[in-house]
């Protein structure tokens, strides 16, 4: 019940932020806010699917064999969804960092490189890159799993694809490569923006410093995503010790490294943007009542 309440609160927050994005044309035509909207959808999809996965993990099917097989295949599709969208958010954060880099370091080319059409292509590229680890993991699974494996029910989690130790190592290598690439990109953008910040003056310097804070925030969000993606490697080691301990540890990681960061990060990002905050404030019932009172 605690998890379900947290999930509902998170989805309500995301729904409010999503409605705010569509309230003004400048939001859904700006690459920055379009990518922010992608992170909202990605986090919402991931939370819903991982919540279903958590329920299926504790499911017991000891009555009908066919029910176990149905749940097994359902687990496969949900796990594929989780594998993709656990990468979408950090890749999108990296794209948002590059957008800030272009806006500050190459302002004359920002309109061309970060147009609405280019952003749509960027979203397709983001999902294509995010599918890479999923394709690697599922290919290794189908290449090594025997036919009898599909007719049984195991713990419903991403770890069900890891049949051999080398598959864990391959998954770890792919994840570390992705985050090393994203980390280098964010550090590069931060250094370049800092160089512009030192040379800027007046209003331009204020805008550049705001861009620096945005990059730092993206780095913090990326760190939270990194902690979340490293959790399965620890859970795999715990699973070999005790199944009940694995469930407890998995529940702890899910609450503190999946739900909580995805509740805080989008809200912090939305509130620190002055234009977005004003639009969000106008949606509140209190602000509507105060406007009517003034009229």
CSV table of C-alpha atoms in Angstrom, one decimal:
chain,number,residue,atom,x,y,z
A,1,UNK,CA,0.0,0.0,0.0
A,2,UNK,CA,2.9,2.4,0.7
A,3,UNK,CA,4.3,1.8,-2.7
A,4,UNK,CA,0.9,2.3,-4.4
A,5,UNK,CA,0.4,5.6,-2.6
A,6,UNK,CA,3.8,6.8,-3.6
A,7,UNK,CA,3.2,5.8,-7.2
A,8,UNK,CA,-0.2,7.6,-7.3
A,9,UNK,CA,1.5,10.8,-5.9
A,10,UNK,CA,4.2,10.6,-8.4
A,11,UNK,CA,1.8,10.2,-11.3
A,12,UNK,CA,-0.3,13.1,-10.1
A,13,UNK,CA,2.8,15.3,-10.0
A,14,UNK,CA,3.8,14.3,-13.5
A,15,UNK,CA,0.3,14.8,-14.8
A,16,UNK,CA,0.3,18.3,-13.4
A,17,UNK,CA,3.7,19.1,-15.0
A,18,UNK,CA,2.5,17.6,-18.3
A,19,UNK,CA,-0.6,19.7,-18.3
A,20,UNK,CA,1.5,22.8,-17.6
A,21,UNK,CA,3.7,21.9,-20.7
A,22,UNK,CA,0.7,21.9,-23.0
A,23,UNK,CA,-0.8,25.1,-21.5
A,24,UNK,CA,1.5,27.4,-23.4
A,25,UNK,CA,2.6,27.1,-27.0
A,26,UNK,CA,6.1,28.2,-26.2
A,27,UNK,CA,6.6,25.1,-24.1
A,28,UNK,CA,5.6,22.4,-26.6
A,29,UNK,CA,7.5,24.2,-29.4
A,30,UNK,CA,10.7,24.6,-27.5
A,31,UNK,CA,13.3,21.8,-27.7
A,32,UNK,CA,14.1,22.3,-24.0
A,33,UNK,CA,10.6,21.7,-22.7
A,34,UNK,CA,9.9,19.0,-25.3
A,35,UNK,CA,12.8,17.0,-23.9
A,36,UNK,CA,11.6,17.7,-20.4
A,37,UNK,CA,8.2,16.3,-21.4
A,38,UNK,CA,10.0,13.2,-22.7
A,39,UNK,CA,11.6,12.7,-19.2
A,40,UNK,CA,8.2,13.0,-17.6
A,41,UNK,CA,6.7,10.4,-19.8
A,42,UNK,CA,9.7,8.1,-19.5
A,43,UNK,CA,9.7,8.3,-15.7
A,44,UNK,CA,5.9,7.7,-15.6
A,45,UNK,CA,6.1,4.7,-17.9
A,46,UNK,CA,9.0,3.2,-16.0
A,47,UNK,CA,7.3,3.7,-12.6
A,48,UNK,CA,4.1,2.0,-13.7
A,49,UNK,CA,5.9,-0.9,-15.3
A,50,UNK,CA,8.2,-1.5,-12.4
A,51,UNK,CA,5.2,-1.3,-10.0
A,52,UNK,CA,3.6,-4.1,-12.0
A,53,UNK,CA,6.9,-5.9,-12.0
A,54,UNK,CA,7.1,-5.6,-8.2
A,55,UNK,CA,3.6,-7.1,-7.9
A,56,UNK,CA,4.4,-10.0,-10.2
A,57,UNK,CA,7.7,-10.7,-8.3
A,58,UNK,CA,5.6,-11.6,-5.3
A,59,UNK,CA,3.0,-13.5,-7.3
A,60,UNK,CA,2.6,-17.2,-6.6
A,61,UNK,CA,1.2,-19.5,-9.3
A,62,UNK,CA,0.9,-23.0,-7.9
A,63,UNK,CA,-2.6,-23.8,-9.3
A,64,UNK,CA,-2.5,-23.9,-13.1
A,65,UNK,CA,0.6,-24.3,-15.3
A,66,UNK,CA,-0.9,-22.3,-18.1
A,67,UNK,CA,-1.3,-19.3,-15.8
A,68,UNK,CA,2.4,-19.5,-14.9
A,69,UNK,CA,3.3,-19.5,-18.7
A,70,UNK,CA,1.1,-16.5,-19.3
A,71,UNK,CA,2.7,-14.6,-16.4
A,72,UNK,CA,6.2,-15.6,-17.6
A,73,UNK,CA,5.7,-14.1,-21.1
A,74,UNK,CA,4.0,-11.0,-19.5
A,75,UNK,CA,7.1,-10.6,-17.4
A,76,UNK,CA,9.3,-10.8,-20.5
A,77,UNK,CA,7.4,-7.9,-22.2
A,78,UNK,CA,7.4,-5.8,-19.1
A,79,UNK,CA,11.1,-6.4,-18.5
A,80,UNK,CA,11.9,-5.3,-22.1
A,81,UNK,CA,9.9,-2.1,-21.5
A,82,UNK,CA,11.8,-1.5,-18.2
A,83,UNK,CA,15.2,-2.1,-19.9
A,84,UNK,CA,14.5,0.5,-22.6
A,85,UNK,CA,12.9,3.2,-20.4
A,86,UNK,CA,15.5,2.9,-17.6
A,87,UNK,CA,18.0,4.3,-20.2
A,88,UNK,CA,15.7,6.8,-21.9
A,89,UNK,CA,15.7,9.3,-19.0
A,90,UNK,CA,19.6,9.6,-18.6
A,91,UNK,CA,20.0,9.8,-22.4
A,92,UNK,CA,17.4,12.5,-22.6
A,93,UNK,CA,19.2,14.4,-19.8
A,94,UNK,CA,22.3,14.2,-21.8
A,95,UNK,CA,20.5,15.6,-24.8
A,96,UNK,CA,19.1,18.4,-22.6
A,97,UNK,CA,22.6,19.2,-21.5
A,98,UNK,CA,23.8,19.4,-25.2
A,99,UNK,CA,20.8,21.8,-25.9
A,100,UNK,CA,22.0,24.1,-23.1
A,101,UNK,CA,25.6,23.9,-24.5
A,102,UNK,CA,24.4,24.9,-28.0
A,103,UNK,CA,22.2,27.7,-26.6
A,104,UNK,CA,25.1,29.3,-24.6
A,105,UNK,CA,28.2,28.4,-26.7
A,106,UNK,CA,26.6,28.5,-30.2
A,107,UNK,CA,23.6,30.9,-29.8
A,108,UNK,CA,23.6,31.8,-33.5
A,109,UNK,CA,23.0,28.1,-34.5
A,110,UNK,CA,20.6,27.3,-31.7
A,111,UNK,CA,17.5,28.0,-33.7
A,112,UNK,CA,18.7,25.7,-36.5
A,113,UNK,CA,20.1,22.8,-34.4
A,114,UNK,CA,17.4,22.8,-31.8
A,115,UNK,CA,14.3,23.4,-33.9
A,116,UNK,CA,11.1,21.5,-33.2
A,117,UNK,CA,11.7,19.2,-36.2
A,118,UNK,CA,15.3,18.5,-35.1
A,119,UNK,CA,14.0,17.7,-31.6
A,120,UNK,CA,11.6,15.1,-33.0
A,121,UNK,CA,14.5,13.4,-34.8
A,122,UNK,CA,16.4,13.7,-31.5
A,123,UNK,CA,13.7,11.8,-29.6
A,124,UNK,CA,13.8,9.0,-32.2
A,125,UNK,CA,17.6,8.8,-31.8
A,126,UNK,CA,17.2,8.8,-28.0
A,127,UNK,CA,14.9,5.8,-28.1
A,128,UNK,CA,17.1,4.1,-30.6
A,129,UNK,CA,20.2,4.5,-28.4
A,130,UNK,CA,18.2,3.4,-25.3
A,131,UNK,CA,17.2,0.2,-27.0
A,132,UNK,CA,20.9,-0.8,-27.4
A,133,UNK,CA,21.3,-2.5,-24.0
A,134,UNK,CA,17.9,-4.2,-24.3
A,135,UNK,CA,18.8,-5.7,-27.7
A,136,UNK,CA,22.1,-7.0,-26.3
A,137,UNK,CA,20.5,-8.5,-23.2
A,138,UNK,CA,17.5,-10.1,-25.0
A,139,UNK,CA,19.8,-11.5,-27.8
A,140,UNK,CA,22.0,-13.2,-25.2
A,141,UNK,CA,18.9,-14.6,-23.5
A,142,UNK,CA,17.2,-16.1,-26.6
A,143,UNK,CA,20.6,-17.5,-27.7
A,144,UNK,CA,21.2,-19.4,-24.5
A,145,UNK,CA,17.8,-20.2,-23.0
A,146,UNK,CA,16.5,-23.8,-23.5
A,147,UNK,CA,12.9,-24.5,-24.7
A,148,UNK,CA,11.9,-25.8,-21.3
A,149,UNK,CA,12.8,-22.5,-19.7
A,150,UNK,CA,9.8,-20.8,-21.3
A,151,UNK,CA,7.4,-23.3,-19.7
A,152,UNK,CA,8.3,-22.5,-16.1
A,153,UNK,CA,7.8,-19.5,-13.8
A,154,UNK,CA,10.7,-17.8,-12.0
A,155,UNK,CA,11.0,-14.6,-10.0
A,156,UNK,CA,9.6,-11.9,-12.3
A,157,UNK,CA,12.6,-9.5,-12.7
A,158,UNK,CA,15.2,-8.4,-15.2
A,159,UNK,CA,17.6,-10.9,-13.6
A,160,UNK,CA,15.5,-13.7,-15.2
A,161,UNK,CA,17.4,-12.9,-18.4
A,162,UNK,CA,20.8,-13.5,-16.7
A,163,UNK,CA,21.3,-17.3,-17.1
A,164,UNK,CA,25.1,-17.2,-16.9
A,165,UNK,CA,27.7,-15.1,-15.1
A,166,UNK,CA,29.1,-13.8,-18.4
A,167,UNK,CA,25.8,-12.3,-19.3
A,168,UNK,CA,25.9,-10.2,-16.1
A,169,UNK,CA,29.4,-9.0,-17.0
A,170,UNK,CA,28.2,-8.1,-20.5
A,171,UNK,CA,25.2,-6.2,-19.1
A,172,UNK,CA,27.5,-4.4,-16.7
A,173,UNK,CA,29.9,-3.5,-19.5
A,174,UNK,CA,27.2,-2.0,-21.7
A,175,UNK,CA,25.7,0.0,-18.8
A,176,UNK,CA,29.1,1.4,-17.8
A,177,UNK,CA,29.9,2.3,-21.4
A,178,UNK,CA,26.7,4.3,-21.7
A,179,UNK,CA,27.1,6.1,-18.5
A,180,UNK,CA,30.8,6.8,-19.2
A,181,UNK,CA,29.8,8.4,-22.6
A,182,UNK,CA,27.0,10.4,-21.0
A,183,UNK,CA,29.3,11.5,-18.1
A,184,UNK,CA,32.0,12.7,-20.5
A,185,UNK,CA,29.4,14.6,-22.5
A,186,UNK,CA,28.1,16.4,-19.4
A,187,UNK,CA,31.6,17.2,-18.2
A,188,UNK,CA,32.5,18.6,-21.6
A,189,UNK,CA,29.4,20.7,-21.8
A,190,UNK,CA,30.0,22.0,-18.2
A,191,UNK,CA,33.6,23.0,-19.0
A,192,UNK,CA,32.7,24.8,-22.2
A,193,UNK,CA,29.8,26.7,-20.6
A,194,UNK,CA,32.1,27.7,-17.7
A,195,UNK,CA,34.6,29.1,-20.3
A,196,UNK,CA,31.8,31.2,-21.8
A,197,UNK,CA,30.6,32.3,-18.3
A,198,UNK,CA,34.1,33.7,-17.4
A,199,UNK,CA,34.1,35.7,-20.7
A,200,UNK,CA,30.5,36.9,-20.5
A,201,UNK,CA,29.3,40.0,-18.7
A,202,UNK,CA,26.0,41.6,-17.6
A,203,UNK,CA,22.8,39.9,-18.7
A,204,UNK,CA,24.7,37.4,-20.8
A,205,UNK,CA,26.7,36.3,-17.7
A,206,UNK,CA,23.5,35.8,-15.7
A,207,UNK,CA,22.1,33.6,-18.4
A,208,UNK,CA,25.3,31.6,-18.7
A,209,UNK,CA,25.5,31.0,-14.9
A,210,UNK,CA,21.9,29.7,-15.1
A,211,UNK,CA,23.0,27.3,-17.8
A,212,UNK,CA,25.9,26.1,-15.5
A,213,UNK,CA,23.4,25.4,-12.7
A,214,UNK,CA,21.2,23.5,-15.2
A,215,UNK,CA,24.1,21.3,-16.3
A,216,UNK,CA,24.9,20.6,-12.6
A,217,UNK,CA,21.3,19.6,-12.0
A,218,UNK,CA,21.4,17.2,-15.0
A,219,UNK,CA,24.6,15.7,-13.6
A,220,UNK,CA,22.9,15.1,-10.3
A,221,UNK,CA,19.9,13.5,-12.0
A,222,UNK,CA,22.2,11.4,-14.0
A,223,UNK,CA,23.9,10.2,-10.8
A,224,UNK,CA,20.5,9.2,-9.4
A,225,UNK,CA,19.8,7.2,-12.5
A,226,UNK,CA,23.3,5.6,-12.3
A,227,UNK,CA,22.6,4.5,-8.7
A,228,UNK,CA,19.3,3.0,-9.8
A,229,UNK,CA,20.9,1.1,-12.7
A,230,UNK,CA,23.7,-0.2,-10.5
A,231,UNK,CA,21.2,-1.7,-8.0
A,232,UNK,CA,20.4,-4.8,-10.1
A,233,UNK,CA,24.0,-5.9,-10.0
A,234,UNK,CA,23.9,-5.8,-6.2
A,235,UNK,CA,20.5,-7.5,-6.2
A,236,UNK,CA,21.9,-10.4,-8.4
A,237,UNK,CA,24.5,-11.1,-5.7
A,238,UNK,CA,21.9,-11.0,-3.0
A,239,UNK,CA,19.6,-13.3,-4.9
A,240,UNK,CA,22.3,-16.0,-4.8
A,241,UNK,CA,22.4,-15.8,-1.0
A,242,UNK,CA,18.7,-15.8,-0.1
A,243,UNK,CA,15.4,-15.2,-2.1
A,244,UNK,CA,13.6,-13.5,0.8
A,245,UNK,CA,16.5,-11.2,1.4
A,246,UNK,CA,16.5,-10.4,-2.3
A,247,UNK,CA,12.8,-9.4,-2.2
A,248,UNK,CA,13.4,-7.1,0.8
A,249,UNK,CA,16.5,-5.5,-0.7
A,250,UNK,CA,14.7,-5.1,-4.1
A,251,UNK,CA,11.8,-3.4,-2.3
A,252,UNK,CA,14.2,-1.0,-0.5
A,253,UNK,CA,16.0,-0.1,-3.8
A,254,UNK,CA,12.7,0.4,-5.6
A,255,UNK,CA,11.4,2.9,-3.0
A,256,UNK,CA,14.6,4.9,-2.4
A,257,UNK,CA,16.4,4.8,-5.7
A,258,UNK,CA,13.5,4.6,-8.2
A,259,UNK,CA,10.4,6.2,-6.8
A,260,UNK,CA,11.9,9.0,-4.7
A,261,UNK,CA,14.4,10.4,-7.3
A,262,UNK,CA,11.8,10.3,-10.0
A,263,UNK,CA,9.4,12.3,-7.8
A,264,UNK,CA,11.9,14.9,-6.9
A,265,UNK,CA,14.0,15.5,-10.0
A,266,UNK,CA,11.2,16.6,-12.4
A,267,UNK,CA,9.6,18.7,-9.7
A,268,UNK,CA,12.9,20.5,-8.9
A,269,UNK,CA,13.6,21.1,-12.6
A,270,UNK,CA,10.1,22.5,-13.2
A,271,UNK,CA,10.1,24.8,-10.1
A,272,UNK,CA,13.5,26.3,-10.8
A,273,UNK,CA,12.4,27.5,-14.2
A,274,UNK,CA,10.8,30.9,-13.7
A,275,UNK,CA,8.5,30.8,-16.7
A,276,UNK,CA,7.4,27.2,-16.0
A,277,UNK,CA,6.8,28.0,-12.4
A,278,UNK,CA,4.5,30.9,-13.2
A,279,UNK,CA,2.5,28.7,-15.6
A,280,UNK,CA,2.4,26.0,-12.9
A,281,UNK,CA,1.2,28.5,-10.3
A,282,UNK,CA,-1.6,29.6,-12.6
A,283,UNK,CA,-3.0,26.1,-12.6
A,284,UNK,CA,-3.4,26.0,-8.9
A,285,UNK,CA,-6.9,26.5,-7.5
A,286,UNK,CA,-5.7,29.1,-5.0
A,287,UNK,CA,-4.3,31.3,-7.8
A,288,UNK,CA,-7.6,31.0,-9.8
A,289,UNK,CA,-9.6,32.0,-6.7
A,290,UNK,CA,-7.3,35.0,-6.0
A,291,UNK,CA,-7.7,36.2,-9.6
A,292,UNK,CA,-11.5,36.0,-9.4
A,293,UNK,CA,-11.4,37.9,-6.1
A,294,UNK,CA,-9.3,40.7,-7.7
A,295,UNK,CA,-11.7,40.9,-10.6
